[in-house]
């Protein structure tokens, strides 16, 4: 897997101050995408053990609330396979840090038989706290929305959603 960018002090892509990882590779090709250069799976730098260490070190301070995954598309199968071992390490080292994931796939697609579903999907979803799901729709773009680009997208609180089988919309608790 390649990644396009790392931000170590991001306040735009989830609650609090976060570390964000923009992965490379996306097959949605959303019209008006803000990060279309990351559609190419070969864009950016290889995600290596050094990259993991850099991210884990950046997550260490108490004032960092967690990690946000963006893209590209974190839920493309090849990206899931690369991210899953890293996310397991992250949760082992920092169990109180939250993980947010922005995906053009809906939760229903990830749980169903879409092209995104693979052997890593269920475990990856279990590690994610908030899933911002759904493709960006330029005709539904609304810059007043918090943590999403278009009104069709949902902020899903994944732990209670997966436990109940019913979609639970995230509600800021802080």
PDB file of C-alpha atoms in Angstrom, residues 43-166:
ATOM      1  CA  UNK A  43       0.707   7.610  -5.791  1.00  0.00           C
ATOM      2  CA  UNK A  44       2.818   8.783  -2.863  1.00  0.00           C
ATOM      3  CA  UNK A  45       5.160   6.764  -0.691  1.00  0.00           C
ATOM      4  CA  UNK A  46       5.178   3.107   0.361  1.00  0.00           C
ATOM      5  CA  UNK A  47       3.584   2.361   3.736  1.00  0.00           C
ATOM      6  CA  UNK A  48       6.490   0.727   5.580  1.00  0.00           C
ATOM      7  CA  UNK A  49       7.513  -0.237   9.113  1.00  0.00           C
ATOM      8  CA  UNK A  50       9.121   3.224   9.350  1.00  0.00           C
ATOM      9  CA  UNK A  51       5.791   4.818   8.381  1.00  0.00           C
ATOM     10  CA  UNK A  52       4.021   2.812  11.097  1.00  0.00           C
ATOM     11  CA  UNK A  53       6.610   3.933  13.666  1.00  0.00           C
ATOM     12  CA  UNK A  54       6.229   7.563  12.581  1.00  0.00           C
ATOM     13  CA  UNK A  55       2.456   7.339  13.008  1.00  0.00           C
ATOM     14  CA  UNK A  56       2.622   5.524  16.348  1.00  0.00           C
ATOM     15  CA  UNK A  57       5.129   8.084  17.662  1.00  0.00           C
ATOM     16  CA  UNK A  58       2.873  10.923  16.463  1.00  0.00           C
ATOM     17  CA  UNK A  59      -0.056   9.328  18.327  1.00  0.00           C
ATOM     18  CA  UNK A  60       1.845   9.111  21.646  1.00  0.00           C
ATOM     19  CA  UNK A  61       1.060  12.531  23.191  1.00  0.00           C
ATOM     20  CA  UNK A  62      -1.950  12.600  25.522  1.00  0.00           C
ATOM     21  CA  UNK A  63      -3.412  15.569  23.636  1.00  0.00           C
ATOM     22  CA  UNK A  64      -3.719  13.524  20.420  1.00  0.00           C
ATOM     23  CA  UNK A  65      -7.227  12.021  20.376  1.00  0.00           C
ATOM     24  CA  UNK A  66      -6.662   9.417  17.692  1.00  0.00           C
ATOM     25  CA  UNK A  67      -6.105   8.463  14.089  1.00  0.00           C
ATOM     26  CA  UNK A  68      -8.219   9.263  11.054  1.00  0.00           C
ATOM     27  CA  UNK A  69      -7.954   7.256   7.841  1.00  0.00           C
ATOM     28  CA  UNK A  70      -8.796   9.002   4.571  1.00  0.00           C
ATOM     29  CA  UNK A  71      -7.850   8.619   0.985  1.00  0.00           C
ATOM     30  CA  UNK A  72      -7.893   7.590  -1.595  1.00  0.00           C
ATOM     31  CA  UNK A  73      -9.996   4.827  -0.072  1.00  0.00           C
ATOM     32  CA  UNK A  74      -8.937   3.056   3.137  1.00  0.00           C
ATOM     33  CA  UNK A  75     -11.516   0.315   2.547  1.00  0.00           C
ATOM     34  CA  UNK A  76     -10.164  -0.865  -0.806  1.00  0.00           C
ATOM     35  CA  UNK A  77      -9.230  -4.515  -0.101  1.00  0.00           C
ATOM     36  CA  UNK A  78      -5.478  -4.059  -0.660  1.00  0.00           C
ATOM     37  CA  UNK A  79      -5.505  -1.065   1.696  1.00  0.00           C
ATOM     38  CA  UNK A  80      -7.480  -2.954   4.352  1.00  0.00           C
ATOM     39  CA  UNK A  81      -4.942  -5.777   4.260  1.00  0.00           C
ATOM     40  CA  UNK A  82      -2.080  -3.328   4.860  1.00  0.00           C
ATOM     41  CA  UNK A  83      -3.903  -1.245   7.466  1.00  0.00           C
ATOM     42  CA  UNK A  84      -5.313  -4.051   9.625  1.00  0.00           C
ATOM     43  CA  UNK A  85      -2.014  -5.138  11.268  1.00  0.00           C
ATOM     44  CA  UNK A  86      -1.146  -1.478  11.886  1.00  0.00           C
ATOM     45  CA  UNK A  87      -4.536  -0.733  13.463  1.00  0.00           C
ATOM     46  CA  UNK A  88      -4.160  -3.757  15.740  1.00  0.00           C
ATOM     47  CA  UNK A  89      -0.794  -2.383  16.940  1.00  0.00           C
ATOM     48  CA  UNK A  90      -2.308   1.050  17.428  1.00  0.00           C
ATOM     49  CA  UNK A  91      -5.169  -0.284  19.593  1.00  0.00           C
ATOM     50  CA  UNK A  92      -2.727  -2.434  21.562  1.00  0.00           C
ATOM     51  CA  UNK A  93      -0.445   0.533  22.296  1.00  0.00           C
ATOM     52  CA  UNK A  94      -3.142   3.187  22.668  1.00  0.00           C
ATOM     53  CA  UNK A  95      -6.461   1.529  23.570  1.00  0.00           C
ATOM     54  CA  UNK A  96      -8.104   4.874  24.412  1.00  0.00           C
ATOM     55  CA  UNK A  97      -7.259   6.543  21.085  1.00  0.00           C
ATOM     56  CA  UNK A  98     -10.150   6.593  18.647  1.00  0.00           C
ATOM     57  CA  UNK A  99      -9.984   5.545  15.019  1.00  0.00           C
ATOM     58  CA  UNK A 100     -12.082   7.323  12.407  1.00  0.00           C
ATOM     59  CA  UNK A 101     -12.324   6.097   8.835  1.00  0.00           C
ATOM     60  CA  UNK A 102     -13.714   7.960   5.819  1.00  0.00           C
ATOM     61  CA  UNK A 103     -14.967   5.593   3.122  1.00  0.00           C
ATOM     62  CA  UNK A 104     -16.858   5.991  -0.117  1.00  0.00           C
ATOM     63  CA  UNK A 105     -18.383   2.588   0.588  1.00  0.00           C
ATOM     64  CA  UNK A 106     -21.498   2.470   2.716  1.00  0.00           C
ATOM     65  CA  UNK A 107     -21.523   0.275   5.791  1.00  0.00           C
ATOM     66  CA  UNK A 108     -24.055  -1.949   4.043  1.00  0.00           C
ATOM     67  CA  UNK A 109     -21.638  -2.401   1.119  1.00  0.00           C
ATOM     68  CA  UNK A 110     -18.775  -3.221   3.480  1.00  0.00           C
ATOM     69  CA  UNK A 111     -20.864  -5.803   5.318  1.00  0.00           C
ATOM     70  CA  UNK A 112     -22.446  -7.179   2.135  1.00  0.00           C
ATOM     71  CA  UNK A 113     -20.967  -8.577  -1.038  1.00  0.00           C
ATOM     72  CA  UNK A 114     -19.354  -5.472  -2.549  1.00  0.00           C
ATOM     73  CA  UNK A 115     -15.956  -5.327  -4.195  1.00  0.00           C
ATOM     74  CA  UNK A 116     -14.599  -3.878  -0.925  1.00  0.00           C
ATOM     75  CA  UNK A 117     -15.396  -6.896   1.218  1.00  0.00           C
ATOM     76  CA  UNK A 118     -12.419  -9.134   1.947  1.00  0.00           C
ATOM     77  CA  UNK A 119     -10.990 -11.272   4.729  1.00  0.00           C
ATOM     78  CA  UNK A 120      -9.818  -8.130   6.618  1.00  0.00           C
ATOM     79  CA  UNK A 121     -13.083  -6.170   6.550  1.00  0.00           C
ATOM     80  CA  UNK A 122     -14.817  -7.438   9.689  1.00  0.00           C
ATOM     81  CA  UNK A 123     -11.725  -7.101  11.877  1.00  0.00           C
ATOM     82  CA  UNK A 124     -10.982  -3.664  10.488  1.00  0.00           C
ATOM     83  CA  UNK A 125     -14.523  -2.446  11.152  1.00  0.00           C
ATOM     84  CA  UNK A 126     -14.305  -3.770  14.721  1.00  0.00           C
ATOM     85  CA  UNK A 127     -11.257  -1.537  15.299  1.00  0.00           C
ATOM     86  CA  UNK A 128     -12.847   1.610  13.830  1.00  0.00           C
ATOM     87  CA  UNK A 129     -14.858   3.832  16.177  1.00  0.00           C
ATOM     88  CA  UNK A 130     -16.496   6.174  13.658  1.00  0.00           C
ATOM     89  CA  UNK A 131     -17.109   5.383   9.994  1.00  0.00           C
ATOM     90  CA  UNK A 132     -17.947   8.297   7.709  1.00  0.00           C
ATOM     91  CA  UNK A 133     -19.562   6.367   4.880  1.00  0.00           C
ATOM     92  CA  UNK A 134     -20.836   6.992   1.386  1.00  0.00           C
ATOM     93  CA  UNK A 135     -19.368   8.458  -1.760  1.00  0.00           C
ATOM     94  CA  UNK A 136     -18.879  12.205  -1.988  1.00  0.00           C
ATOM     95  CA  UNK A 137     -21.683  13.603  -4.164  1.00  0.00           C
ATOM     96  CA  UNK A 138     -20.807  16.980  -5.630  1.00  0.00           C
ATOM     97  CA  UNK A 139     -24.488  17.852  -6.126  1.00  0.00           C
ATOM     98  CA  UNK A 140     -25.046  17.270  -2.370  1.00  0.00           C
ATOM     99  CA  UNK A 141     -21.921  19.163  -1.247  1.00  0.00           C
ATOM    100  CA  UNK A 142     -22.528  21.254   1.847  1.00  0.00           C
ATOM    101  CA  UNK A 143     -19.600  23.010   3.513  1.00  0.00           C
ATOM    102  CA  UNK A 144     -21.653  23.578   6.674  1.00  0.00           C
ATOM    103  CA  UNK A 145     -21.719  19.834   7.456  1.00  0.00           C
ATOM    104  CA  UNK A 146     -19.402  18.673  10.209  1.00  0.00           C
ATOM    105  CA  UNK A 147     -16.883  15.979   9.260  1.00  0.00           C
ATOM    106  CA  UNK A 148     -18.461  15.152   5.913  1.00  0.00           C
ATOM    107  CA  UNK A 149     -18.508  16.693   2.464  1.00  0.00           C
ATOM    108  CA  UNK A 150     -21.983  15.855   1.180  1.00  0.00           C
ATOM    109  CA  UNK A 151     -25.353  15.338   2.822  1.00  0.00           C
ATOM    110  CA  UNK A 152     -25.688  11.683   1.780  1.00  0.00           C
ATOM    111  CA  UNK A 153     -22.754  10.691   3.978  1.00  0.00           C
ATOM    112  CA  UNK A 154     -23.291   9.351   7.504  1.00  0.00           C
ATOM    113  CA  UNK A 155     -21.175   9.451  10.654  1.00  0.00           C
ATOM    114  CA  UNK A 156     -21.706   5.970  12.081  1.00  0.00           C
ATOM    115  CA  UNK A 157     -20.838   5.023  15.647  1.00  0.00           C
ATOM    116  CA  UNK A 158     -19.501   1.585  14.755  1.00  0.00           C
ATOM    117  CA  UNK A 159     -19.260  -0.160  18.155  1.00  0.00           C
ATOM    118  CA  UNK A 160     -22.982   0.067  18.990  1.00  0.00           C
ATOM    119  CA  UNK A 161     -23.890  -0.407  15.323  1.00  0.00           C
ATOM    120  CA  UNK A 162     -22.011  -3.688  15.031  1.00  0.00           C
ATOM    121  CA  UNK A 163     -23.294  -4.853  18.436  1.00  0.00           C
ATOM    122  CA  UNK A 164     -26.959  -4.149  17.645  1.00  0.00           C
ATOM    123  CA  UNK A 165     -27.094  -4.715  13.895  1.00  0.00           C
ATOM    124  CA  UNK A 166     -28.829  -1.321  13.558  1.00  0.00           C
TER     125      UNK A 166
END
